Coordinates of C-alpha atoms and ligand atoms in Angstrom, one line a residue:
X299 CA -30.6 -31.8 -42.0
X300 CA -30.7 -31.1 -38.9
X301 CA -28.4 -29.0 -36.4
X302 CA -29.9 -30.6 -33.3
X303 CA -26.8 -31.6 -31.1
X304 CA -26.6 -35.6 -30.6
X305 CA -26.7 -35.2 -27.2
X306 CA -30.6 -33.8 -27.5
X307 CA -31.5 -36.4 -30.1
X308 CA -30.3 -39.1 -27.5
X309 CA -32.7 -37.5 -25.0
X310 CA -35.5 -37.1 -27.4
X311 CA -35.1 -40.9 -27.8
X312 CA -35.0 -41.6 -24.4
X313 CA -37.8 -39.8 -23.6
X314 CA -39.7 -42.2 -26.6
X315 CA -38.3 -45.2 -24.6
X316 CA -39.9 -44.2 -21.3
X317 CA -43.2 -43.2 -22.9
X318 CA -43.2 -46.7 -24.3
X319 CA -42.4 -48.3 -20.9
X320 CA -45.3 -46.5 -19.5
X321 CA -47.5 -47.7 -22.2
X322 CA -46.3 -51.3 -21.5
X323 CA -46.6 -50.8 -17.7
X324 CA -50.4 -49.7 -18.1
X325 CA -51.5 -52.4 -20.6
X326 CA -51.3 -56.2 -19.0
X327 CA -51.7 -57.4 -22.3
X328 CA -48.5 -56.2 -23.1
X329 CA -47.0 -57.7 -20.2
X330 CA -48.2 -60.9 -20.6
X331 CA -46.7 -60.9 -24.0
X332 CA -43.0 -60.5 -23.1
X333 CA -40.7 -59.0 -20.8
X334 CA -39.6 -55.6 -21.3
X335 CA -35.7 -56.1 -22.3
X336 CA -33.3 -55.7 -20.0
X337 CA -30.3 -55.6 -22.6
X338 CA -31.2 -51.9 -24.3
X339 CA -28.5 -49.4 -25.3
X340 CA -28.6 -46.2 -27.3
X341 CA -27.3 -46.5 -30.5
X342 CA -26.9 -43.5 -32.9
X343 CA -29.2 -44.4 -36.3
X344 CA -28.4 -42.1 -39.0
X345 CA -32.1 -40.7 -40.1
X346 CA -34.2 -42.0 -43.0
X347 CA -37.1 -39.9 -44.4
X348 CA -40.4 -40.9 -45.3
X349 CA -43.2 -39.0 -47.0
X350 CA -45.5 -39.6 -43.7
X351 CA -43.3 -37.6 -41.6
X352 CA -45.4 -34.6 -43.1
X353 CA -49.0 -36.3 -41.8
X354 CA -47.0 -37.0 -38.6
X355 CA -46.1 -33.5 -37.9
X356 CA -49.9 -32.2 -38.9
X357 CA -51.5 -35.1 -36.5
X358 CA -52.6 -33.4 -33.2
X359 CA -53.1 -35.6 -30.5
X360 CA -52.5 -35.5 -26.7
X361 CA -51.2 -38.9 -25.8
X362 CA -47.6 -38.6 -24.6
X363 CA -46.2 -41.1 -26.9
X364 CA -47.7 -39.6 -29.5
X365 CA -46.2 -36.1 -29.0
X366 CA -42.7 -38.1 -27.8
X367 CA -43.0 -39.9 -31.5
X368 CA -43.5 -36.2 -33.0
X369 CA -40.7 -34.9 -31.3
X370 CA -38.1 -37.7 -33.1
X371 CA -39.8 -37.3 -36.5
X372 CA -36.6 -36.0 -38.2
X373 CA -34.1 -38.2 -36.4
X374 CA -35.6 -41.4 -37.0
X375 CA -34.5 -44.0 -38.7
X376 CA -38.1 -44.7 -41.0
X377 CA -38.7 -47.8 -42.6
X378 CA -41.1 -49.5 -45.1
X379 CA -40.9 -53.2 -45.2
X380 CA -43.0 -53.2 -48.3
X381 CA -42.1 -52.2 -52.4
X382 CA -44.4 -50.4 -54.3
X383 CA -45.3 -53.7 -56.2
X384 CA -46.8 -54.9 -53.3
X385 CA -48.9 -52.2 -51.5
X386 CA -49.1 -49.3 -54.3
X387 CA -47.8 -46.0 -54.3
X388 CA -50.4 -44.7 -52.2
X389 CA -49.6 -46.9 -49.5
X390 CA -46.0 -45.9 -49.2
X391 CA -46.7 -42.1 -49.0
X392 CA -48.6 -42.7 -46.1
X393 CA -47.3 -45.1 -43.7
X394 CA -44.0 -46.1 -42.1
X395 CA -42.4 -47.2 -38.7
X396 CA -39.3 -46.9 -36.4
X397 CA -37.7 -49.8 -34.5
X398 CA -37.5 -48.4 -31.3
X399 CA -35.7 -51.2 -29.9
X400 CA -34.1 -54.5 -31.6
X401 CA -31.7 -56.1 -33.4
X402 CA -31.6 -52.8 -35.8
X403 CA -33.2 -50.5 -33.4
X404 CA -32.6 -46.9 -32.0
X405 CA -32.0 -48.9 -28.7
X406 CA -30.3 -52.4 -29.5
X407 CA -32.1 -55.4 -28.0
X408 CA -31.5 -59.2 -29.0
X409 CA -34.6 -59.9 -26.5
X410 CA -37.8 -58.5 -27.9
X411 CA -38.3 -56.1 -30.5
X412 CA -40.5 -53.1 -30.4
X413 CA -42.2 -50.4 -33.1
X414 CA -43.6 -47.4 -33.3
X415 CA -46.2 -47.7 -36.8
X416 CA -47.8 -45.6 -38.5
X417 CA -50.5 -45.8 -41.1
X418 CA -52.8 -43.3 -42.6
X419 CA -56.8 -42.6 -43.0
X420 CA -58.1 -44.7 -45.6
X421 CA -55.3 -47.3 -46.1
X422 CA -56.0 -50.9 -46.4
X423 CA -53.0 -53.0 -45.0
X424 CA -53.3 -56.4 -46.9
X425 CA -53.6 -59.9 -45.3
X426 CA -50.0 -60.6 -44.2
X427 CA -48.1 -62.8 -41.9
X428 CA -44.9 -63.4 -40.4
X429 CA -43.2 -66.2 -37.9
X430 CA -42.7 -63.7 -35.0
X431 CA -45.6 -63.7 -32.5
X432 CA -46.9 -60.1 -32.3
X433 CA -49.2 -57.6 -30.1
X434 CA -50.4 -54.0 -31.3
X435 CA -51.2 -51.5 -28.8
X436 CA -53.2 -48.4 -30.2
X437 CA -51.3 -45.4 -29.1
X438 CA -53.9 -43.1 -31.2
X439 CA -56.1 -42.9 -33.8
X440 CA -58.2 -46.2 -34.7
X441 CA -57.9 -49.3 -37.0
X442 CA -60.2 -52.0 -38.0
X443 CA -58.2 -55.2 -37.2
X444 CA -58.8 -58.6 -39.1
X445 CA -57.2 -61.9 -38.3
X446 CA -57.6 -65.8 -39.4
X447 CA -60.0 -67.5 -36.8
X448 CA -60.7 -64.0 -34.7
X449 CA -63.7 -61.8 -35.2
X450 CA -62.7 -58.4 -36.8
X451 CA -62.7 -55.3 -34.5
X452 CA -62.0 -51.9 -34.5
X453 CA -59.5 -50.7 -31.6
X454 CA -58.6 -47.3 -30.3
X455 CA -56.1 -45.9 -28.0
X456 CA -54.8 -48.5 -25.2
X457 CA -56.6 -51.2 -26.9
X458 CA -54.7 -54.2 -28.3
X459 CA -54.8 -57.4 -30.7
X460 CA -52.2 -60.6 -30.7
X461 CA -51.0 -62.3 -33.6
X462 CA -50.0 -65.8 -33.4
X463 CA -46.7 -67.1 -35.2
X464 CA -47.8 -67.1 -39.0
X465 CA -51.5 -65.9 -37.9
X466 CA -52.5 -64.0 -41.3
X467 CA -53.8 -60.6 -40.5
X468 CA -55.1 -57.1 -42.3
X469 CA -55.5 -53.8 -41.0
X470 CA -58.0 -51.0 -42.3
X471 CA -57.9 -47.6 -41.2
X472 CA -61.4 -46.6 -41.7
X473 CA -62.3 -43.8 -39.3
X474 CA -58.5 -42.4 -38.8
X475 CA -54.9 -42.7 -39.1
X476 CA -53.5 -45.1 -36.5
X477 CA -50.2 -44.8 -34.5
X478 CA -49.3 -48.2 -32.8
X479 CA -46.7 -49.2 -30.4
X480 CA -46.0 -52.9 -31.4
X481 CA -43.9 -56.0 -29.6
X482 CA -42.7 -58.9 -31.7
X483 CA -41.1 -62.1 -29.9
X484 CA -40.4 -65.3 -30.1
X485 CA -39.0 -67.5 -33.2
X486 CA -38.5 -65.4 -36.3
X487 CA -38.2 -61.8 -34.2
X488 CA -35.4 -61.0 -36.8
X489 CA -37.4 -62.0 -39.7
X490 CA -39.8 -59.4 -41.8
X491 CA -43.7 -59.8 -42.8
X492 CA -44.5 -61.6 -46.2
X493 CA -47.6 -60.4 -47.7
X494 CA -50.3 -63.0 -48.6
X495 CA -52.1 -65.9 -45.9
X496 CA -50.1 -68.8 -46.9
X497 CA -46.9 -69.1 -44.7
Ligands
ZN244 ZN1 -48.1 -58.5 -38.1

């Protein structure tokens, strides 16, 4: 376990939040998607580790939000929504996300949910859907985004993809791993994604 003080950990998460805000401020599509939450309060979360912390530690990239994410790796409450039965063993070794802000976030908010999510190179994130509306902004790496009714597109740092409520979508990491900043809003903000294309 870590010996870092809770003050240090809180300051690392504050840096992470301010770097995420800078990405939001530089990304009109995110600003159009949702207002930045005004009810954020830091909440200490017990860390939960996932195997992908190792890959994230080793992935060099100079994006400030990438580096801020690396600084909190051992302190994050890392989540994996899916079971091995749904996505396979390999997927769970190379994927995970933190809820930066939201009902169960490192910063609490009831207005909008913000995640930092990682998927390793070569992974296929199968078709899934959720009631919440969603916007991805790529922080680092790239991904091949597919969504029902849209042309597939490869997105890199700074580029966005919006998914409407219950619009099925999939993601393939063809060229690189990907690190993303994701916002969830609207009805279903407190729900979870479901595999498959039928809502
Ligand atoms: Zn989604």
